[in-house]
Coordinates of C-alpha atoms and ligand atoms in Angstrom, one line a residue:
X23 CA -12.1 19.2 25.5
X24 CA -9.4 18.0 28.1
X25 CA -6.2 17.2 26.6
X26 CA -4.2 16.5 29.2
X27 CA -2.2 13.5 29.9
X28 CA -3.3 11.4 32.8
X29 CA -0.1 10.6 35.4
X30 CA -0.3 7.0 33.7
X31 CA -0.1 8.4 30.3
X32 CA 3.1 10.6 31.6
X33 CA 4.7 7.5 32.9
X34 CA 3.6 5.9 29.9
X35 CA 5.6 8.4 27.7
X36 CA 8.5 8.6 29.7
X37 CA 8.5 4.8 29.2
X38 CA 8.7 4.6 25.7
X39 CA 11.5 8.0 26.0
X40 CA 14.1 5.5 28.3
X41 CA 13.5 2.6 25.4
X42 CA 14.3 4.3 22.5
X43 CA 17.1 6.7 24.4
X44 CA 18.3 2.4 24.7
X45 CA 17.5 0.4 21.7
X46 CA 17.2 3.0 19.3
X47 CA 20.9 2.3 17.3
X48 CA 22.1 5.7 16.1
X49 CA 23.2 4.7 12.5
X50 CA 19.2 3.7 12.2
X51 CA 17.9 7.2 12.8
X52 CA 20.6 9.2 11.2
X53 CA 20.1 6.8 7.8
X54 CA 15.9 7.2 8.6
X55 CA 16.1 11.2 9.2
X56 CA 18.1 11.5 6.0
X57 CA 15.9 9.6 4.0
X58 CA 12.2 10.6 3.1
X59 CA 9.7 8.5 5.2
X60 CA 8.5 6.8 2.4
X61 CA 11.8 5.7 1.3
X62 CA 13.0 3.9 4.8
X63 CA 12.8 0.3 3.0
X64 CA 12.9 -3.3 4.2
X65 CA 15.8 -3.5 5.2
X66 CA 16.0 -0.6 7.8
X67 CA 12.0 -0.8 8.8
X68 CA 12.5 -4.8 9.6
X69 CA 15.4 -4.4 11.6
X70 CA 13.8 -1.6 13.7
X71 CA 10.9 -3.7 13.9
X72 CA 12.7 -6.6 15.0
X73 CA 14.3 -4.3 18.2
X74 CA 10.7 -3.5 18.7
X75 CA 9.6 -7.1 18.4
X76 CA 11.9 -8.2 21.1
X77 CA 10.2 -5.3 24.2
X78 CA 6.9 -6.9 22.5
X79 CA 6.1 -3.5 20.8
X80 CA 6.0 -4.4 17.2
X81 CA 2.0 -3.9 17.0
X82 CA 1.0 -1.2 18.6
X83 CA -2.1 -1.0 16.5
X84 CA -3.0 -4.9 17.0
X85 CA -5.1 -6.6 19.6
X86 CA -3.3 -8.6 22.2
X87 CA -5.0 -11.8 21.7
X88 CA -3.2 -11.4 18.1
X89 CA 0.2 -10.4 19.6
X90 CA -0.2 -6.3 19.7
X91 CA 0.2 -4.5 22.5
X92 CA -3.7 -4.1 23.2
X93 CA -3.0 0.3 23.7
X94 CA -5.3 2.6 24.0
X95 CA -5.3 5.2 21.1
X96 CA -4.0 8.0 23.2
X97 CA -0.5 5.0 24.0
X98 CA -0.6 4.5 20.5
X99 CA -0.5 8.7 19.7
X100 CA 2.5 9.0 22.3
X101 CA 4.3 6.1 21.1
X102 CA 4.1 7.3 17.6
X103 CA 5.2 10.9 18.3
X104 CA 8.1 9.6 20.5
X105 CA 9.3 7.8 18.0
X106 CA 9.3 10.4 15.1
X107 CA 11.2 13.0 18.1
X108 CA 13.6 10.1 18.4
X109 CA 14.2 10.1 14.5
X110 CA 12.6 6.1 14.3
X111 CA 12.0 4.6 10.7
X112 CA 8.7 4.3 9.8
X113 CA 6.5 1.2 10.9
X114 CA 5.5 -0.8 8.3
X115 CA 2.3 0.0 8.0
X116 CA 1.4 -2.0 4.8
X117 CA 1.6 -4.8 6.6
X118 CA 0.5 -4.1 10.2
X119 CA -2.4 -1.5 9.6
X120 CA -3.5 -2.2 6.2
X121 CA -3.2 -6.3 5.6
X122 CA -3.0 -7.6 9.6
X123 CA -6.5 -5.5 10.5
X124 CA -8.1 -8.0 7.6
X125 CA -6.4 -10.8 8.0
X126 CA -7.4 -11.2 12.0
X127 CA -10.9 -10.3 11.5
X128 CA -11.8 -11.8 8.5
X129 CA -9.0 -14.6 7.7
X130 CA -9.2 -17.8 9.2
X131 CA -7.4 -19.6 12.4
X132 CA -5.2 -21.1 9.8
X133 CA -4.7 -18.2 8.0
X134 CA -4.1 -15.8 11.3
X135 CA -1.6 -18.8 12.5
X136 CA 0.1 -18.5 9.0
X137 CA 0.4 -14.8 8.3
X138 CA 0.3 -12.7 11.5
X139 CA 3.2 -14.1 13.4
X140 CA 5.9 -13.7 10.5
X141 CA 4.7 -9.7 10.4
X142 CA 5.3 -9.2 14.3
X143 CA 8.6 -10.7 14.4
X144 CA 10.0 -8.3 11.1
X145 CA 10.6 -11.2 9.0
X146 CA 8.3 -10.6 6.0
X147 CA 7.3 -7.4 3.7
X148 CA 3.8 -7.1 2.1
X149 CA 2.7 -4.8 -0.7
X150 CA -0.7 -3.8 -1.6
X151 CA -2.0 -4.3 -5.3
X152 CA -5.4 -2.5 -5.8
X153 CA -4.8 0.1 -8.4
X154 CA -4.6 -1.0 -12.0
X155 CA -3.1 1.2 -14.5
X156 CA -7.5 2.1 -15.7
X157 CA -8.7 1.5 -11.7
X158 CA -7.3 4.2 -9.5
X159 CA -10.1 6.4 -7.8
X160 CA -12.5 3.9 -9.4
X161 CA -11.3 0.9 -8.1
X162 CA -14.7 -1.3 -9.0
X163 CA -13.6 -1.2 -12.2
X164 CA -10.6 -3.4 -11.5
X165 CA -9.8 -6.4 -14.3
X166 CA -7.2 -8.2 -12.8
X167 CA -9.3 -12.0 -12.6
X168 CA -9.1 -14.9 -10.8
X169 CA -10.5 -18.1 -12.0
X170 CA -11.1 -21.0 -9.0
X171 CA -9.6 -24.5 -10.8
X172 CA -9.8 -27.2 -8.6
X173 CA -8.1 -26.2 -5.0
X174 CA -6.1 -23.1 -7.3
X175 CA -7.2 -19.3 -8.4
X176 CA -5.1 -18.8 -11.6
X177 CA -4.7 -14.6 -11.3
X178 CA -4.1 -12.7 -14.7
X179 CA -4.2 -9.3 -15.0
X180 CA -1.9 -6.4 -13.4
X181 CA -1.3 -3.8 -10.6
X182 CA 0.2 -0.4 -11.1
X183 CA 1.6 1.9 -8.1
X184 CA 2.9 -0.5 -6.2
X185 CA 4.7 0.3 -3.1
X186 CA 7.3 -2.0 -2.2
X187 CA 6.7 -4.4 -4.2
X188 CA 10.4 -5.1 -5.4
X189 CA 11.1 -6.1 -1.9
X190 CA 8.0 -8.3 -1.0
X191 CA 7.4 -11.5 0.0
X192 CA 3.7 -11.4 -0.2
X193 CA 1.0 -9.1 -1.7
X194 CA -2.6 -8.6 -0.7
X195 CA -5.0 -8.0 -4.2
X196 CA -8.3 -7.2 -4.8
X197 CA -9.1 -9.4 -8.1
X198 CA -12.4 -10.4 -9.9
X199 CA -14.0 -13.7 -9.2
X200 CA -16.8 -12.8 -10.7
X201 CA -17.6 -11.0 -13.9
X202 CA -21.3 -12.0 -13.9
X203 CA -22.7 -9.5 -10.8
X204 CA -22.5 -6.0 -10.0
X205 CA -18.8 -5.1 -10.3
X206 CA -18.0 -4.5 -6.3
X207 CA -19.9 -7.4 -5.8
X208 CA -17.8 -9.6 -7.8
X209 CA -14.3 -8.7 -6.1
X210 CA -12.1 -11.5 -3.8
X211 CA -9.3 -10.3 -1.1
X212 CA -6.5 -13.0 -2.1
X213 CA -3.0 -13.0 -0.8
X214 CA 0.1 -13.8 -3.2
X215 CA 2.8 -15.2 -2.9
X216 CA 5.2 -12.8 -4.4
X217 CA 7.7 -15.4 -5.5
X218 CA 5.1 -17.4 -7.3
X219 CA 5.6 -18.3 -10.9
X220 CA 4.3 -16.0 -13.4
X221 CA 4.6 -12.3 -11.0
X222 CA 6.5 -10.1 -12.6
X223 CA 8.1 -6.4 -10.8
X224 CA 8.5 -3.5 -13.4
X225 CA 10.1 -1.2 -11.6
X226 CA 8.9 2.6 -11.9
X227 CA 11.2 5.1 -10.5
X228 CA 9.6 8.3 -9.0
X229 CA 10.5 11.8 -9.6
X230 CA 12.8 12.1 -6.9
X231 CA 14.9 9.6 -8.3
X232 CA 14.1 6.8 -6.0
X233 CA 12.9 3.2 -6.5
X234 CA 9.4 2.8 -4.2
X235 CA 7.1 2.4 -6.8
X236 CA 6.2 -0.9 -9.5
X237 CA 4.5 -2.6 -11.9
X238 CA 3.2 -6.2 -11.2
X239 CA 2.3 -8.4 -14.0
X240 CA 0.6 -11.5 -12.6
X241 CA 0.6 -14.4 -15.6
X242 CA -1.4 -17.4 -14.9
X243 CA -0.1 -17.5 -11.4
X244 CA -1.3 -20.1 -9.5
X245 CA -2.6 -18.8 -6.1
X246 CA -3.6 -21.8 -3.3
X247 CA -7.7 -21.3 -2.7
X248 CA -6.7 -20.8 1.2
X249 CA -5.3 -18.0 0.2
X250 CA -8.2 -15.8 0.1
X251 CA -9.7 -14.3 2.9
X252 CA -13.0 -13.7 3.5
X253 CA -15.6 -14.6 1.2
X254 CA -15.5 -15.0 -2.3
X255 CA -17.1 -11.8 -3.5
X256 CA -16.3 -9.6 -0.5
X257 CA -13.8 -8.5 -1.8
X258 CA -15.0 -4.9 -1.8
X259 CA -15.9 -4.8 2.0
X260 CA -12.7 -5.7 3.2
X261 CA -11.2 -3.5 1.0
X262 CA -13.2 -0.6 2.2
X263 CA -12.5 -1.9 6.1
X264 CA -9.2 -1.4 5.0
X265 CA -9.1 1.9 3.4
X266 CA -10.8 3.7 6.2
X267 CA -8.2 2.4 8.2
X268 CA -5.3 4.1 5.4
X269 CA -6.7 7.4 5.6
X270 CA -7.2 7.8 9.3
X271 CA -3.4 6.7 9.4
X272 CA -2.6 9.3 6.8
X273 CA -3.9 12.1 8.6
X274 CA 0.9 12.3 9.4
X275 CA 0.3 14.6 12.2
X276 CA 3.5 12.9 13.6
X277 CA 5.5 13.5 10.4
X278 CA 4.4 16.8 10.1
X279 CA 5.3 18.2 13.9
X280 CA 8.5 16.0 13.1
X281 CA 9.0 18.3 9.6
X282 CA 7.8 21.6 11.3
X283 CA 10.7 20.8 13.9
X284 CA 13.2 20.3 10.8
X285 CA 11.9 23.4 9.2
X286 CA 12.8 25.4 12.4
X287 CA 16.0 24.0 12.6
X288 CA 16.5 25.0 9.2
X289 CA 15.5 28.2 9.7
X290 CA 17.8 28.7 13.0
X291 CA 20.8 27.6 10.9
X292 CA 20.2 29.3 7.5
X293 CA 21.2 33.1 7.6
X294 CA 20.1 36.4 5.9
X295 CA 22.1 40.2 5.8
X296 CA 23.5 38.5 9.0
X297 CA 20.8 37.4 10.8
X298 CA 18.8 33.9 11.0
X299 CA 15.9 33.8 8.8
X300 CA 13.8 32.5 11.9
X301 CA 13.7 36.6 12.3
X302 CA 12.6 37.3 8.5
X303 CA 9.0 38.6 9.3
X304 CA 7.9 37.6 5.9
X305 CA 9.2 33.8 7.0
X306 CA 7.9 33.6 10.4
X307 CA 4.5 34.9 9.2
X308 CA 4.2 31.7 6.8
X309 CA 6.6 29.2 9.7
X310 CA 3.5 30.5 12.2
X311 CA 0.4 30.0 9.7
X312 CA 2.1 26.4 9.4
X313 CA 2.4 25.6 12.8
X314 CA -1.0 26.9 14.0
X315 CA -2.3 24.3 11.0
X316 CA -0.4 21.7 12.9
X317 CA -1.8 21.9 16.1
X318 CA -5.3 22.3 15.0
X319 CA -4.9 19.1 12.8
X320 CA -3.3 17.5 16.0
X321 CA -6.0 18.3 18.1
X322 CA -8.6 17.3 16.0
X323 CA -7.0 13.8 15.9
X324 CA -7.1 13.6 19.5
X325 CA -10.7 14.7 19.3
X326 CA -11.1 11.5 17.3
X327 CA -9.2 9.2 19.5
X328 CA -10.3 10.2 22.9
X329 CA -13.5 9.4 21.2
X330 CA -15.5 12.7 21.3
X331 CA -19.0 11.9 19.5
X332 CA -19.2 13.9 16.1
X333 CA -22.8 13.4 14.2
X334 CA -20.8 12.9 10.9
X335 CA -20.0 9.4 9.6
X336 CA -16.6 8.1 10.5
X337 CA -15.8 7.5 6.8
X338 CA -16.4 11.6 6.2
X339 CA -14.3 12.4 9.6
X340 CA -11.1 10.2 8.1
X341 CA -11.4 11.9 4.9
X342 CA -10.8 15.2 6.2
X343 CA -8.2 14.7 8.2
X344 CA -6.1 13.1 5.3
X345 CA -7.1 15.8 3.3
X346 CA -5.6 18.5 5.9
X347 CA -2.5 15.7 6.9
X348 CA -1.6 15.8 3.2
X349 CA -2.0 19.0 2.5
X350 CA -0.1 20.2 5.0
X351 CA 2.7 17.9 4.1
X352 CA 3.1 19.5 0.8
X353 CA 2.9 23.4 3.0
X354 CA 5.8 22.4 5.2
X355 CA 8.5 20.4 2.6
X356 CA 7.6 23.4 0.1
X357 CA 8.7 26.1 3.0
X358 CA 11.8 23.7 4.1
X359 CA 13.4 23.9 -0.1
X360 CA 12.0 27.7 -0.3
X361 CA 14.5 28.7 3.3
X362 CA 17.5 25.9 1.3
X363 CA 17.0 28.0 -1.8
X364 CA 19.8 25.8 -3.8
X365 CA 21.5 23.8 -1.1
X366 CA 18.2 21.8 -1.3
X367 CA 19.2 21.1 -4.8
X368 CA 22.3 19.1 -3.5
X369 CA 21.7 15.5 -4.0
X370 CA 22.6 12.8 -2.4
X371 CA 23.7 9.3 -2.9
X372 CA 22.6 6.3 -1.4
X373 CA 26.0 5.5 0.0
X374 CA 26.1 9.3 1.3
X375 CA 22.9 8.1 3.2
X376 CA 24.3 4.6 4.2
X377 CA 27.2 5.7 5.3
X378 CA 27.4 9.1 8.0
X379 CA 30.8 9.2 7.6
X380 CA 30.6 9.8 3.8
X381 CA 28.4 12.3 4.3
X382 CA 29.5 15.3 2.5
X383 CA 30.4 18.7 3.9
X384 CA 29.5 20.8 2.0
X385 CA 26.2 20.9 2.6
X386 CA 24.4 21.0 6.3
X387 CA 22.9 17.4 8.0
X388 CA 19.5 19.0 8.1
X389 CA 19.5 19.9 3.7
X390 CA 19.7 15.9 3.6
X391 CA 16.6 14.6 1.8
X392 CA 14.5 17.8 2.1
X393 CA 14.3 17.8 -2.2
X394 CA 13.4 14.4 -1.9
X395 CA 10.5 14.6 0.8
X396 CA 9.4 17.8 -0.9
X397 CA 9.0 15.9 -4.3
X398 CA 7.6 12.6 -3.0
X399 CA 5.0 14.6 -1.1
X400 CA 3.4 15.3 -4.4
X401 CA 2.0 12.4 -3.9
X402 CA 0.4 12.3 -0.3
X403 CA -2.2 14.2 -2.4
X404 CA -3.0 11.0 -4.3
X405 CA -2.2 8.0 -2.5
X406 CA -4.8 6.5 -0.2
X407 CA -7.2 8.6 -2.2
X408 CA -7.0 11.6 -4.4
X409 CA -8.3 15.3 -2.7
X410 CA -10.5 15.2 -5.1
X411 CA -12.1 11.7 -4.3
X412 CA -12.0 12.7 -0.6
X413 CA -13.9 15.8 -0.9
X414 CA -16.4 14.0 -2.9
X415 CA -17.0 11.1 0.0
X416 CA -17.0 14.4 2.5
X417 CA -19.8 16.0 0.4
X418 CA -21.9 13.1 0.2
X419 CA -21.3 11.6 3.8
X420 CA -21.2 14.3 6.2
X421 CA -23.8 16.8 4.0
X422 CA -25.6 14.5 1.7
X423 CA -25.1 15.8 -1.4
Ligands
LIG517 C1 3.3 7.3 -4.2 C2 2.1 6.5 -4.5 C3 2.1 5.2 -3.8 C4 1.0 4.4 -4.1 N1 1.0 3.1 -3.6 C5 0.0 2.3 -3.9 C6 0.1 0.9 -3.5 O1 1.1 0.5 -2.8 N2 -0.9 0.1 -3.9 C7 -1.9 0.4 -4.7 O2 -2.8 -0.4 -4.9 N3 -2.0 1.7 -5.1 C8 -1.0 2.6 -4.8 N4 -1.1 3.9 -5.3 C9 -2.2 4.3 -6.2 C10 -3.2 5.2 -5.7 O3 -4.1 4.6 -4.8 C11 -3.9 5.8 -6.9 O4 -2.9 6.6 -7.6 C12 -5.0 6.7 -6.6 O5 -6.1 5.9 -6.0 C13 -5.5 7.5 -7.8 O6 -5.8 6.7 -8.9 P1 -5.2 7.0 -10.3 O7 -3.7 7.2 -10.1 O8 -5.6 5.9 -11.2 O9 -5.8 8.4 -10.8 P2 -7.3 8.6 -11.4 O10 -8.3 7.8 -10.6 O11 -7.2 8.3 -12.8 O12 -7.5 10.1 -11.1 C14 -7.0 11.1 -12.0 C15 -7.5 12.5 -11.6 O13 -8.9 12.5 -11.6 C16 -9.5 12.8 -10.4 N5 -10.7 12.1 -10.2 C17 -10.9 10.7 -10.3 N6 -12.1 10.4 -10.0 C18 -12.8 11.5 -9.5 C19 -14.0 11.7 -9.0 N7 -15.0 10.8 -8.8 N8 -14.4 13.0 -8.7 C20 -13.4 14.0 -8.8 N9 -12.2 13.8 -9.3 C21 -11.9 12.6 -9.7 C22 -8.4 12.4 -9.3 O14 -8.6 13.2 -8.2 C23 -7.1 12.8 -10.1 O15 -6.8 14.1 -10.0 C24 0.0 4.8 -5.0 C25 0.0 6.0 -5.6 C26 1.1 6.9 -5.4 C27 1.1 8.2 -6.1

């Protein structure tokens, strides 16, 4: 297996090095590198988008007929690890890899006219209700319904774990429109208006303090019929289209070289009897365990995007890299608050992170948001499918049992 960038690929890189060195503002990435990935937020992932937007880059995932920048995975790979080295909030991937993908292969003219456009440009945020507070791991068993009256679905029911939601203009659901057939076969894709009569955002606020997470109620909201995508009843196969498509982007091989880097740094600048604790045998054994994990999880996503044929289903292949990328996650953040020991404890406030020159100092740059990220990463275990759930689709697709 040849890894090596091809001259066009170098030029590409250093392409995407000059814009950012440009157009990436400096408040942006010293507010996104002290906040947890996960916590970036509207306001600072739209206006990055919208910089983006403007060079035409805002879809690197998309087709170009659709607006994207028609890439090859390999451009996409360098783009997204340039960006993480240049300290870039995250894209928003509910919108442009989970509800986009759907919307322009499955939705209609009217519908790609409608919805795509607004997500390019950074003007609107999406969430994603599919879990239900008894529908997690077995989604089929969803009960949120939706009843077709006349040229309306009227949705009742609710959604639990959902990201962003306090911020959105527009949700995609899975909901049942039929009760009468076999329960994936009786699921719609509908999108929802967010601002629609009758939704209603509990917010639930996560262990590391932070507000990412809701409850949506949905009440007898009316939803327009053209609204749905898809099929009524196919709910379940664009759902799954869409799924594959989370956990092959949550294999965080860019966020983990990105958090590797940080725990270096850490380790550089945090001192023991005298000495750095990069030299601590004890802490280089476990920093080189971690980054040997790294590359190896790196290079088996190249593997996968430079296309090298594997006999295992695709499905099984995406499920163990998410399992690795999230595992890993938890490895590195857990090292980065060990090395702190209780700076890490230090928290910080969101005008500390607003605003640099608050910032406090008594404490160094690189402790900012490492409790945080090591808390939230609890999750990466969970969301986008539990390990548990993965291992099970790995056993049964790539050894049939
Ligand atoms: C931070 C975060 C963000 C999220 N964001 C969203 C979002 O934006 N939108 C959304 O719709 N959902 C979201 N989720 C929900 C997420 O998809 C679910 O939490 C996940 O699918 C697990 O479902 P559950 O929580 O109901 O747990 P359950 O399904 O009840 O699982 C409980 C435990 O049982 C185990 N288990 C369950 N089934 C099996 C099985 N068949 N075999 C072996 N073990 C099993 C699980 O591994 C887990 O350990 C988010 C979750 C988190 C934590």
């Amino acid at each position: 297996m040849e890894f090596t960038l091809t001259k066009e690929e170098q030029a590409f890189r250093q392409e995407v090095r000059d814009f950012l060195r440009d157009n990436l503002p400096a408040a942006t990435s010293r507010r996104a590198k002290r906040l947890g990935y996960l916590m970036h937020g509207r306001e600072l992932v739209l206006g990055w988008l919208k910089i983006l937007h403007s060079k035409g880059w805002s879809a690197p995932n998309w087709p170009e007929q659709h607006g994207g920048t028609g890439w090859t995975e390999m451009q996409r790979f360098i783009f997204e690890e340039e960006c993480w080295i240049a300290g870039a909030p995250a894209l928003p991937m509910t919108a442009l890899t989970l509800v986009a993908p759907v919307i322009y292969t499955y939705g209609t003219e009217a519908q790609q006219v409608r919805f795509l456009p607004p997500i390019l440009k950074g003007d609107v945020w999406w969430c994603q209700g599919f879990s239900e507070p008894n529908a997690g791991s077995d989604l089929a068993s969803l009960r949120t319904t939706a009843k077709l009256e006349g040229d309306h679905y009227i949705v009742n029911g609710t959604k639990i774990w959902t990201g962003g939601a306090q911020d959105a203009d527009w949700g995609f659901f899975l909901v049942r429109t039929n009760s009468e057939v076999k329960a994936q076969k009786g699921i719609s894709f509908l999108l929802i208006d967010m601002k629609s009569p009758g939704v209603t955002v509990r917010p639930i606020i996560s262990i590391n303090g932070e507000h990412h997470l809701n409850q949506v109620f949905l009440d007898n909201v009316r939803v327009p019929a053209d609204q749905l995508v898809g099929e009524s009843g196919k709910g379940w196969d664009y759902g799954k289209f869409l799924l594959e498509n989370e956990r092959t982007a949550s294999a965080f091989v860019n966020p983990s070289k990105h958090e590797l880097a940080k725990l270096h740094e850490i380790a550089t600048g945090e001192m023991r009897d005298g000495k750095p604790l990069l030299q601590d045998p004890e802490f280089s054994r476990r920093f080189a365990r971690l980054a040997i994990e790294v590359q190896a999880l790196e290079y088996s996503v190249l593997r996968v995007l430079t296309g090298e044929k594997t006999t295992y289903h695709s499905i099984a292949v995406a499920s163990v890299l998410k399992l690795h990328g999230s595992d890993l996650q938890q490895k590195i953040a857990e090292l980065q608050v060990d090395l702190l020991g209780p700076k890490a404890l230090r928290a910080f406030t969101p005008e500390e992170n607003d605003d640099p020159d608050r910032f406090p100092v008594d404490v160094e740059d690189y402790a900012a948001g490492r409790m945080s990220d090591y808390l939230i990463a609890r999750a990466a275990t969970i969301y986008g499918g539990s390990q548990q759930v993965q291992r099970g689709i790995i056993a049964k697709l790539a050894f049939g049992l």
